[in-house]
Coordinates of C-alpha atoms and ligand atoms in Angstrom, one line a residue:
M1 CA -63.0 -105.7 51.0
I2 CA -65.9 -108.0 50.0
H3 CA -68.2 -106.1 51.9
D4 CA -67.1 -102.7 50.5
A5 CA -68.3 -103.8 47.0
R6 CA -71.7 -105.1 48.3
L7 CA -74.6 -103.4 46.8
S8 CA -76.2 -101.0 49.3
N9 CA -78.3 -98.7 47.0
I10 CA -80.6 -99.8 44.4
V11 CA -82.8 -97.5 42.6
I12 CA -85.9 -98.5 40.7
V13 CA -87.2 -96.0 38.3
G14 CA -90.9 -96.6 37.1
G15 CA -93.8 -97.9 39.5
G16 CA -96.1 -100.0 37.0
S17 CA -96.2 -103.5 37.7
A18 CA -92.7 -103.7 36.6
G19 CA -91.5 -101.6 39.3
W20 CA -93.5 -102.6 42.2
M21 CA -92.9 -106.4 41.6
A22 CA -89.2 -105.4 41.4
A23 CA -89.4 -103.5 44.7
A24 CA -91.4 -106.1 46.4
A25 CA -89.3 -109.2 45.5
L26 CA -86.1 -107.6 46.3
A27 CA -87.4 -106.1 49.5
H28 CA -88.6 -109.8 50.5
A29 CA -85.2 -111.1 49.2
F30 CA -82.7 -109.0 51.0
E31 CA -81.8 -109.5 54.6
F32 CA -79.0 -107.2 54.9
P33 CA -79.1 -103.6 54.8
V34 CA -80.0 -102.2 51.4
T35 CA -81.5 -99.1 50.7
I36 CA -84.2 -99.6 48.1
R37 CA -85.8 -96.3 46.3
L38 CA -88.8 -96.6 43.7
I39 CA -89.4 -93.2 41.8
E40 CA -92.7 -92.9 40.1
S41 CA -94.5 -89.8 38.7
E42 CA -98.2 -89.7 38.8
D43 CA -98.4 -87.2 35.9
I44 CA -96.8 -89.4 33.5
G45 CA -98.8 -92.5 34.8
T46 CA -98.4 -96.3 33.9
V47 CA -99.5 -97.7 30.9
G48 CA -102.6 -99.2 32.3
V49 CA -103.4 -102.5 31.0
G50 CA -102.0 -106.1 31.6
E51 CA -104.4 -107.8 33.2
A52 CA -104.1 -111.2 32.0
T53 CA -101.6 -113.5 33.2
V54 CA -100.1 -117.1 33.1
P55 CA -99.9 -119.6 35.9
H56 CA -96.5 -118.9 37.2
L57 CA -97.6 -115.6 38.7
R58 CA -98.8 -118.1 41.6
A59 CA -95.4 -119.0 42.1
F60 CA -94.0 -115.1 42.0
N61 CA -96.8 -114.3 44.8
E62 CA -96.1 -117.4 46.9
S63 CA -92.5 -116.8 46.9
L64 CA -93.6 -113.5 48.6
R65 CA -95.9 -115.0 50.8
I66 CA -99.1 -113.6 49.8
D67 CA -102.2 -114.8 50.6
E68 CA -104.4 -115.7 47.4
V69 CA -107.6 -114.8 48.7
D70 CA -106.6 -111.6 50.2
F71 CA -104.9 -110.9 46.7
V72 CA -107.4 -112.0 44.7
R73 CA -110.1 -109.9 46.4
A74 CA -107.7 -107.0 46.6
V75 CA -107.3 -107.1 42.7
R76 CA -110.9 -107.9 41.8
G77 CA -109.5 -111.0 40.3
T78 CA -111.0 -114.0 38.5
F79 CA -109.3 -117.4 37.4
K80 CA -108.1 -118.1 34.0
L81 CA -107.8 -121.6 32.6
G82 CA -106.6 -120.6 29.3
I83 CA -107.3 -118.6 26.2
Q84 CA -109.9 -119.0 23.7
F85 CA -108.9 -118.2 20.3
V86 CA -111.8 -117.5 18.1
D87 CA -111.5 -117.2 14.3
W88 CA -107.8 -117.5 14.5
G89 CA -107.0 -120.9 12.5
S90 CA -109.8 -120.1 9.9
I91 CA -112.8 -117.7 10.3
G92 CA -115.4 -119.7 12.4
S93 CA -112.8 -121.9 14.2
R94 CA -112.1 -122.0 17.9
Y95 CA -109.9 -123.7 20.1
V96 CA -108.7 -123.1 23.7
H97 CA -105.2 -123.0 24.7
G98 CA -105.4 -124.3 28.0
F99 CA -102.7 -124.4 31.1
G100 CA -102.0 -127.8 32.2
T101 CA -101.9 -131.3 30.6
I102 CA -103.9 -133.1 27.9
G103 CA -104.5 -136.5 29.0
H104 CA -101.5 -138.2 30.3
D105 CA -98.4 -139.8 28.8
F106 CA -98.6 -143.3 28.1
R107 CA -95.8 -146.1 27.8
G108 CA -93.6 -143.3 27.3
L109 CA -95.3 -141.5 24.6
P110 CA -96.9 -137.9 24.9
F111 CA -100.8 -138.5 25.0
H112 CA -101.2 -136.6 21.7
Q113 CA -99.5 -139.2 20.2
Y114 CA -102.3 -141.4 20.4
W115 CA -104.7 -139.0 19.7
L116 CA -103.5 -138.6 16.6
K117 CA -104.1 -142.0 15.4
L118 CA -107.7 -142.0 16.7
H119 CA -108.4 -138.7 15.0
A120 CA -106.9 -140.1 11.9
L121 CA -109.6 -143.0 12.3
G122 CA -112.2 -140.8 13.1
K123 CA -113.2 -141.8 16.2
A124 CA -111.4 -139.0 18.1
Q125 CA -113.3 -136.4 20.4
E126 CA -111.7 -132.9 19.7
L127 CA -108.2 -132.8 21.5
G128 CA -109.5 -129.9 24.0
E129 CA -112.1 -132.6 25.4
Y130 CA -109.2 -134.6 26.9
S131 CA -107.8 -131.8 28.9
L132 CA -109.4 -130.5 32.1
N133 CA -108.5 -126.9 31.5
T134 CA -109.8 -126.9 27.8
A135 CA -113.0 -129.0 28.8
A136 CA -113.8 -126.9 31.8
A137 CA -113.2 -123.2 30.6
P138 CA -116.0 -123.1 27.7
R139 CA -118.5 -124.7 30.0
G140 CA -117.5 -121.8 32.5
K141 CA -116.6 -124.2 35.3
F142 CA -113.4 -123.8 37.6
I143 CA -112.0 -125.2 41.0
S144 CA -108.4 -124.9 42.8
G145 CA -106.7 -127.2 45.0
A146 CA -107.1 -124.1 47.5
T147 CA -110.6 -125.9 48.3
D148 CA -111.3 -129.4 50.2
V149 CA -110.7 -131.4 47.0
P150 CA -108.9 -134.7 48.3
A151 CA -105.1 -134.1 47.0
A152 CA -105.3 -137.1 45.0
S153 CA -108.2 -136.0 42.7
P154 CA -107.1 -134.5 39.2
L155 CA -109.2 -131.6 40.5
A156 CA -106.6 -130.6 43.0
Q157 CA -104.2 -130.3 40.4
V158 CA -106.0 -127.5 38.1
A159 CA -103.4 -125.3 36.5
Y160 CA -104.8 -121.7 36.9
A161 CA -103.8 -118.1 36.4
Y162 CA -105.5 -114.7 37.1
H163 CA -107.2 -112.0 35.5
F164 CA -107.0 -108.6 37.7
D165 CA -106.7 -105.2 37.6
A166 CA -103.1 -104.4 36.9
G167 CA -103.3 -100.7 38.9
L168 CA -104.8 -102.5 41.9
Y169 CA -102.1 -105.1 41.8
A170 CA -99.4 -102.6 41.6
Q171 CA -101.2 -100.7 44.7
Y172 CA -101.3 -103.9 46.4
L173 CA -97.3 -104.7 45.9
R174 CA -96.9 -100.8 47.0
R175 CA -98.2 -101.9 50.1
Y176 CA -96.1 -104.8 50.6
A177 CA -93.0 -103.2 49.5
E178 CA -93.4 -100.1 51.5
A179 CA -94.1 -102.1 54.7
R180 CA -90.8 -103.6 54.1
G181 CA -88.8 -100.6 53.8
V182 CA -89.0 -99.4 50.1
K183 CA -89.4 -95.7 49.9
R184 CA -91.3 -94.3 47.4
I185 CA -90.4 -90.9 45.7
E186 CA -93.1 -88.9 44.1
G187 CA -91.6 -87.1 41.0
E188 CA -90.3 -87.0 37.4
V189 CA -86.5 -87.9 36.4
V190 CA -85.4 -85.0 34.0
D191 CA -82.0 -86.0 33.8
V192 CA -79.4 -89.2 34.2
Q193 CA -75.5 -88.7 35.1
L194 CA -73.0 -91.1 33.7
R195 CA -69.9 -91.7 35.5
G196 CA -66.8 -90.7 33.1
D197 CA -64.6 -93.6 33.6
D198 CA -66.7 -96.5 33.0
G199 CA -70.3 -95.1 31.7
F200 CA -72.1 -96.4 34.7
I201 CA -75.3 -94.8 36.1
E202 CA -74.0 -92.3 38.8
S203 CA -77.4 -90.6 39.7
V204 CA -80.8 -89.2 38.2
T205 CA -81.8 -85.5 38.5
M206 CA -85.4 -85.0 39.5
K207 CA -87.4 -81.9 38.4
S208 CA -87.4 -80.7 41.8
G209 CA -83.5 -80.5 41.4
A210 CA -82.9 -83.6 43.7
R211 CA -80.3 -85.9 42.6
I212 CA -80.8 -89.7 43.4
A213 CA -77.4 -92.0 43.7
G214 CA -77.2 -95.9 43.4
D215 CA -75.0 -98.9 43.0
L216 CA -77.6 -100.7 40.9
F217 CA -80.4 -99.2 38.6
I218 CA -83.4 -100.8 37.6
D219 CA -85.4 -99.3 34.8
C220 CA -89.1 -99.9 34.8
S221 CA -89.9 -96.5 33.1
G222 CA -92.1 -98.5 30.4
F223 CA -91.5 -98.0 26.7
R224 CA -89.4 -95.0 26.8
G225 CA -86.8 -97.0 28.4
L226 CA -85.7 -93.8 30.2
L227 CA -82.0 -95.1 31.5
I228 CA -81.5 -98.4 29.3
E229 CA -82.0 -96.5 26.1
Q230 CA -82.5 -92.8 26.5
A231 CA -79.3 -92.7 28.6
L232 CA -77.1 -95.9 27.6
K233 CA -78.3 -96.1 24.1
T234 CA -78.5 -99.8 24.4
G235 CA -80.3 -100.3 21.0
Y236 CA -83.1 -102.4 20.0
D237 CA -84.3 -105.4 18.1
D238 CA -87.5 -104.7 16.2
W239 CA -89.3 -107.5 15.3
S240 CA -92.1 -106.2 13.6
H241 CA -91.6 -107.8 10.0
W242 CA -92.6 -111.1 12.6
L243 CA -95.1 -109.5 14.9
P244 CA -96.6 -106.8 12.7
C245 CA -99.1 -105.4 15.2
D246 CA -97.9 -101.9 16.5
R247 CA -101.0 -100.5 18.2
A248 CA -103.7 -101.1 20.8
I249 CA -106.8 -99.4 21.9
A250 CA -108.0 -100.5 25.1
V251 CA -111.5 -99.9 26.6
P252 CA -113.3 -101.1 29.9
S253 CA -116.9 -102.3 29.8
E254 CA -119.9 -103.1 31.9
R255 CA -120.2 -106.6 33.1
T256 CA -123.0 -108.4 31.6
G257 CA -122.9 -112.0 33.3
P258 CA -120.9 -114.4 34.9
A259 CA -117.4 -114.2 34.7
T260 CA -116.0 -116.4 32.3
P261 CA -112.9 -118.4 33.3
Y262 CA -110.5 -117.6 30.4
T263 CA -109.2 -114.9 28.3
R264 CA -111.2 -114.3 25.0
S265 CA -109.1 -113.6 21.8
T266 CA -110.9 -112.9 18.4
A267 CA -108.8 -112.5 15.3
R268 CA -110.0 -109.4 13.3
T269 CA -109.0 -108.3 9.8
A270 CA -105.7 -106.8 10.9
G271 CA -105.2 -108.1 14.2
W272 CA -107.3 -109.3 17.3
Q273 CA -109.5 -108.4 20.2
W274 CA -109.0 -109.2 23.8
R275 CA -111.7 -110.0 26.3
I276 CA -110.6 -110.1 29.7
P277 CA -113.3 -110.7 32.6
L278 CA -112.8 -109.0 35.9
Q279 CA -115.0 -109.0 38.8
H280 CA -116.4 -105.7 38.4
R281 CA -115.5 -105.2 34.8
V282 CA -114.5 -106.7 31.4
G283 CA -111.3 -105.4 30.0
N284 CA -111.4 -105.0 26.3
G285 CA -108.8 -104.2 23.7
H286 CA -107.7 -104.3 20.0
V287 CA -104.4 -105.0 19.2
Y288 CA -103.6 -104.2 15.4
S289 CA -101.1 -103.4 12.6
S290 CA -101.7 -99.8 11.9
S291 CA -100.1 -100.6 8.2
Y292 CA -103.5 -102.3 7.6
L293 CA -106.0 -100.7 9.7
P294 CA -106.7 -96.7 10.6
D295 CA -107.1 -96.1 14.2
Q296 CA -110.7 -94.7 13.8
E297 CA -111.9 -98.0 12.3
A298 CA -109.9 -100.1 14.9
A299 CA -111.7 -98.0 17.6
D300 CA -115.0 -98.9 15.9
T301 CA -114.4 -102.5 15.4
L302 CA -113.5 -102.7 19.3
L303 CA -116.4 -100.4 20.5
N304 CA -119.0 -102.5 18.2
H305 CA -117.9 -106.0 19.6
L306 CA -118.2 -105.0 23.7
D307 CA -120.6 -107.1 25.7
G308 CA -121.7 -104.0 27.6
R309 CA -121.7 -100.1 27.7
A310 CA -118.0 -98.7 27.5
L311 CA -116.7 -97.3 31.1
A312 CA -114.1 -95.0 29.6
E313 CA -112.9 -93.3 26.4
P314 CA -110.9 -95.5 24.6
R315 CA -107.0 -95.4 25.2
L316 CA -104.6 -95.5 22.1
L317 CA -101.1 -97.3 22.9
K318 CA -98.3 -97.4 20.3
F319 CA -95.7 -100.1 20.3
T320 CA -92.7 -102.0 18.3
T321 CA -92.4 -105.5 19.0
G322 CA -89.1 -106.5 19.9
R323 CA -86.4 -106.4 22.5
R324 CA -83.8 -104.4 24.1
R325 CA -80.3 -105.4 22.7
R326 CA -78.8 -106.1 26.3
M327 CA -81.3 -106.4 29.3
W328 CA -78.8 -105.6 31.5
N329 CA -76.2 -102.9 30.4
R330 CA -73.4 -101.6 32.9
N331 CA -75.4 -101.3 36.4
C332 CA -78.7 -101.0 34.8
V333 CA -81.3 -104.0 34.5
A334 CA -84.3 -103.3 32.7
L335 CA -87.3 -105.0 33.4
G336 CA -91.1 -104.9 32.1
L337 CA -91.7 -102.7 28.8
A338 CA -88.2 -100.9 29.2
S339 CA -86.7 -104.4 28.4
G340 CA -88.8 -104.8 25.3
F341 CA -92.4 -106.1 24.5
L342 CA -94.1 -108.9 22.9
E343 CA -97.5 -108.3 22.1
P344 CA -100.2 -109.3 24.6
L345 CA -101.7 -112.5 22.7
E346 CA -100.2 -115.3 25.0
S347 CA -100.3 -112.7 28.2
T348 CA -96.2 -113.1 28.6
S349 CA -95.1 -109.6 29.8
I350 CA -96.0 -110.0 33.3
Y351 CA -94.2 -113.5 33.3
L352 CA -91.1 -111.8 31.9
I353 CA -90.9 -109.5 34.6
Q354 CA -91.2 -112.1 37.3
S355 CA -88.5 -114.1 35.4
G356 CA -85.8 -111.0 35.0
I357 CA -86.6 -110.4 38.9
A358 CA -85.7 -114.0 39.7
R359 CA -82.9 -113.9 37.1
L360 CA -81.4 -110.9 38.8
I361 CA -81.7 -112.2 42.3
Q362 CA -80.1 -115.4 41.0
M363 CA -77.1 -113.2 39.4
L364 CA -77.2 -110.5 42.0
P365 CA -73.9 -108.8 41.1
D366 CA -71.7 -106.6 43.7
K367 CA -70.9 -102.7 42.9
H368 CA -68.3 -104.3 39.8
M369 CA -71.3 -105.5 38.0
S370 CA -69.5 -108.3 36.9
E371 CA -69.4 -108.6 33.2
A372 CA -69.6 -112.5 33.0
L373 CA -72.9 -112.1 35.1
Q374 CA -74.1 -109.7 32.6
D375 CA -73.4 -111.8 29.7
R376 CA -75.0 -114.4 31.3
Y377 CA -78.2 -112.7 32.4
N378 CA -78.4 -111.6 28.8
A379 CA -78.0 -114.8 27.2
E380 CA -80.8 -116.2 29.3
A381 CA -83.2 -113.5 29.0
A382 CA -82.6 -113.5 25.1
F383 CA -83.2 -116.8 24.7
E384 CA -86.4 -116.9 26.8
I385 CA -88.2 -114.0 25.0
E386 CA -87.3 -115.4 21.4
R387 CA -88.6 -118.6 22.2
I388 CA -91.7 -116.8 23.4
R389 CA -91.6 -114.6 20.1
D390 CA -91.6 -117.5 18.2
F391 CA -94.8 -119.3 19.9
L392 CA -96.6 -116.0 19.3
I393 CA -95.6 -115.9 15.6
L394 CA -96.9 -119.5 15.1
H395 CA -100.3 -118.1 15.9
Y396 CA -100.1 -115.5 13.1
H397 CA -98.4 -117.6 10.6
A398 CA -100.1 -120.8 10.7
T399 CA -103.5 -119.9 9.8
R400 CA -105.8 -120.3 6.9
R401 CA -106.8 -117.0 6.5
R402 CA -106.6 -115.3 3.4
D403 CA -109.5 -112.6 3.9
S404 CA -107.6 -109.7 4.4
E405 CA -103.8 -108.2 3.0
F406 CA -102.9 -108.7 6.5
W407 CA -103.4 -112.4 7.0
K408 CA -101.9 -112.9 3.6
Y409 CA -98.6 -111.1 4.6
C410 CA -98.7 -113.0 8.3
A411 CA -99.5 -116.4 6.2
H412 CA -96.6 -116.0 3.5
M413 CA -94.1 -114.1 5.9
S414 CA -90.6 -115.8 6.3
I415 CA -90.4 -117.0 9.7
P416 CA -87.3 -117.5 12.5
A417 CA -85.5 -121.0 11.3
E418 CA -86.2 -122.3 14.9
L419 CA -89.8 -122.1 14.6
D420 CA -89.8 -123.4 10.8
E421 CA -88.0 -126.3 12.0
K422 CA -90.5 -126.9 14.9
I423 CA -93.7 -126.7 12.6
R424 CA -92.0 -128.8 10.4
L425 CA -91.2 -131.8 12.7
F426 CA -94.8 -131.4 14.0
R427 CA -96.6 -131.7 10.5
E428 CA -94.7 -134.7 9.9
S429 CA -95.3 -137.0 13.0
G430 CA -96.4 -134.8 15.6
R431 CA -93.1 -134.8 17.4
F432 CA -91.8 -131.7 19.3
Y433 CA -88.5 -131.0 21.1
R434 CA -88.6 -128.6 23.9
N435 CA -85.4 -126.4 23.7
A436 CA -83.7 -126.3 26.9
E437 CA -85.8 -124.0 29.5
E438 CA -88.3 -122.3 27.1
M439 CA -91.2 -121.5 28.9
F440 CA -94.0 -123.0 26.5
A441 CA -94.0 -126.7 27.1
L442 CA -95.2 -129.2 24.7
T443 CA -98.8 -129.2 25.4
S444 CA -99.1 -125.6 24.5
W445 CA -97.5 -126.0 21.3
V446 CA -99.7 -129.0 20.6
Q447 CA -102.7 -127.3 21.3
V448 CA -101.7 -124.0 19.2
M449 CA -100.6 -126.3 16.3
V450 CA -103.7 -128.3 16.3
G451 CA -106.1 -125.4 16.8
Q452 CA -104.5 -123.5 13.8
H453 CA -104.8 -126.3 11.4
V454 CA -101.3 -127.6 11.4
L455 CA -102.4 -131.4 11.6
P456 CA -99.5 -133.8 11.5
Q457 CA -99.5 -136.2 8.6
G458 CA -98.4 -139.4 10.9
Y459 CA -97.7 -140.3 14.2
H460 CA -95.3 -142.2 16.4
P461 CA -94.6 -145.6 15.0
L462 CA -95.0 -147.2 18.9
V463 CA -98.4 -146.1 19.0
D464 CA -99.3 -148.8 16.8
Q465 CA -98.4 -151.2 19.6
L466 CA -101.5 -150.4 21.1
S467 CA -104.3 -152.7 19.4
P468 CA -107.2 -150.5 17.9
D469 CA -109.6 -151.9 20.7
K470 CA -106.8 -151.2 23.7
L471 CA -106.2 -147.6 21.9
R472 CA -110.0 -146.8 21.9
E473 CA -110.3 -148.0 25.4
F474 CA -107.4 -145.8 26.6
M475 CA -108.8 -142.8 25.1
A476 CA -112.7 -143.2 26.4
S477 CA -111.2 -143.9 30.0
V478 CA -109.1 -140.4 29.7
H479 CA -112.0 -139.0 28.2
G480 CA -114.3 -140.2 30.7
V481 CA -112.4 -139.0 33.9
I482 CA -112.0 -135.5 32.4
A483 CA -115.9 -135.5 31.9
N484 CA -116.5 -136.7 35.2
C485 CA -114.2 -133.8 36.8
V486 CA -115.6 -131.1 34.9
D487 CA -119.3 -132.2 36.0
A488 CA -117.9 -132.3 39.4
M489 CA -116.6 -128.4 39.2
P490 CA -118.6 -125.6 40.2
M491 CA -119.4 -122.4 38.1
H492 CA -116.4 -120.0 38.0
Q493 CA -118.7 -117.4 39.2
A494 CA -120.0 -119.5 41.9
F495 CA -116.5 -120.3 43.3
I496 CA -115.7 -116.5 43.2
D497 CA -118.7 -115.4 45.1
R498 CA -118.2 -118.3 47.5
Y499 CA -114.3 -117.9 48.1
C500 CA -112.8 -114.4 47.2
K501 CA -115.5 -112.1 46.1
A502 CA -114.3 -108.5 46.3
A503 CA -115.7 -106.3 48.7
Ligands
LIG601 C1 -101.9 -103.6 24.8 C2 -101.2 -103.9 25.9 C3 -101.7 -104.9 26.8 C4 -101.2 -105.8 27.6 N1 -101.8 -106.7 28.1 C5 -100.9 -107.6 29.1 C6 -101.5 -108.9 29.4 O1 -102.7 -109.2 29.3 N2 -100.6 -109.6 30.3 C7 -99.2 -109.0 30.8 O2 -98.7 -109.9 31.4 N3 -98.8 -107.9 30.2 C8 -99.8 -107.5 29.3 N4 -99.1 -106.2 28.8 C9 -97.9 -105.6 29.5 C10 -98.1 -105.0 30.7 O3 -99.1 -104.0 30.6 C11 -96.4 -104.8 31.3 O4 -95.6 -105.6 30.9 C12 -96.6 -104.2 32.7 O5 -97.8 -103.2 32.7 C13 -95.6 -103.4 33.2 O6 -95.8 -102.2 32.8 P1 -94.1 -101.4 33.2 O7 -94.2 -101.4 34.6 O8 -93.4 -101.9 32.4 O9 -94.4 -99.9 32.3 P2 -95.7 -98.7 32.9 O10 -96.8 -99.6 33.3 O11 -95.5 -98.0 31.4 O12 -95.0 -97.9 33.9 C14 -93.6 -97.2 33.7 C15 -93.5 -96.5 35.1 O13 -92.4 -95.6 35.0 C16 -92.8 -94.1 35.3 N5 -91.9 -93.2 34.5 C17 -91.8 -93.2 33.5 N6 -90.9 -92.2 32.9 C18 -90.5 -91.5 34.2 C19 -89.7 -90.5 34.8 N7 -89.1 -89.5 33.7 N8 -89.8 -90.0 35.9 C20 -90.3 -91.0 36.8 N9 -91.2 -91.6 36.6 C21 -91.3 -92.2 35.2 C22 -94.2 -94.1 35.3 O14 -94.7 -93.0 36.1 C23 -94.8 -95.1 35.5 O15 -94.7 -95.4 36.9 C24 -99.8 -105.2 28.0 C25 -99.0 -104.2 27.2 C26 -99.8 -103.6 26.5 C27 -99.4 -102.1 25.7

């Protein structure tokens, strides 16, 4: 009986990053015989963007036992220490949101509490100078623990992610998945059949007329949500009143200098522009709100702010920020853009695919698709994306910019209650409470709050237990260690050339 209910036939619809990440991870996870098929259509193609990541992707690759050097070469990748935000807090301001730590905790208090006091006394360096990532990034330095750095050195602990060519990553994972038995089916799905009794998806029909049946369907079909929305009518929570950008124009450009070890995000009058360095080119895009900026002007702004020659025609993408009401509905789990989209400001979409896959494997159902498992999955997925949403809203809302109608709207819009509480707490005395499993940790929130001019009026009372001399000594020693480490790091481009240059 038990064996009869076991999943034996999984169908993934879509072969973008989401589809091939799911295929690779499931092929790796299953030891008992399960048929995994992936349907994709070359005519429809993929969204073709999604080139900046967060450090979690390293764990995903490691779990698949992917060799880092082989991977970085194959995807023509570079390393990412964080994101440089230009003109976000106010025109002319800049800060780096770096991965990793700022200083280190001391006597049970987070480092930034000591910084707040020294800053109030006018004696502190910029916050970023106390963090390896944020001090190294603008100086173009990078190192990873994969080199022969002694394990005890802070240089062995640098937190980093990748920039990569998304198309090459999908191809890389396709080779991985196909080598482990995943069957790829080329063609377009034109119809979806639902079972009469429980509304489960029974099969999909291809343009060729072939019908493909399955126990579990994974919808990776992109914004259209072919299964989760068009067939199952799951519904979508629209968040554009909080995250008002609804379009992006993307264009690759020629590389003109050494690759920087960070993504750059420059705020514009009705949105922002990304710059993502790869080994062979630079990825660029302008994310904006069509209510405040016409497409032509958005394209002109983008093209006028490239480092080098554009290598293709700019591509327009339209989206609505928000999430699918249930990311798992009946026998369908949506991953990637089919499950929702927060705009790319903090490069979190690929991370959400990864965590959706991990959650699915944790909560792997049988053919009955337990409602309890579905509810748990959906609750966790909703919590996760909502906390990331709040972090993104912070960037737009906590700004001194009032130079356009767009920024005035963002500064004055009402925000989710949990975010409001976080800002109020931090503004008072730099306190921050991480809510259970939310993705972004204290250091991320502190860097963005301070970078966007949310400066606390006070600090934790126990900081005063350290005498002013001891405080200066402690802060100077942290700064000294960071400065020495940054000095010892090679240039990012030299690191790539030495260890993982693409052919
Ligand atoms: C402007 C922009 C910038 C982004 N930047 C980042 C970033 O820097 N970092 C990040 O993590 N994420 C980013 N993302 C998100 C990232 O691009 C996606 O999360 C990721 O590419 C996954 O996309 P996907 O696989 O869900 O969808 P897609 O790439 O759209 O793939 C959909 C797949 O479904 C197939 N398909 C669709 N309909 C059918 C059909 N009827 N029959 C057969 N096949 C079908 C298509 O052929 C394709 O293979 C960005 C997104 C946008 C819009």
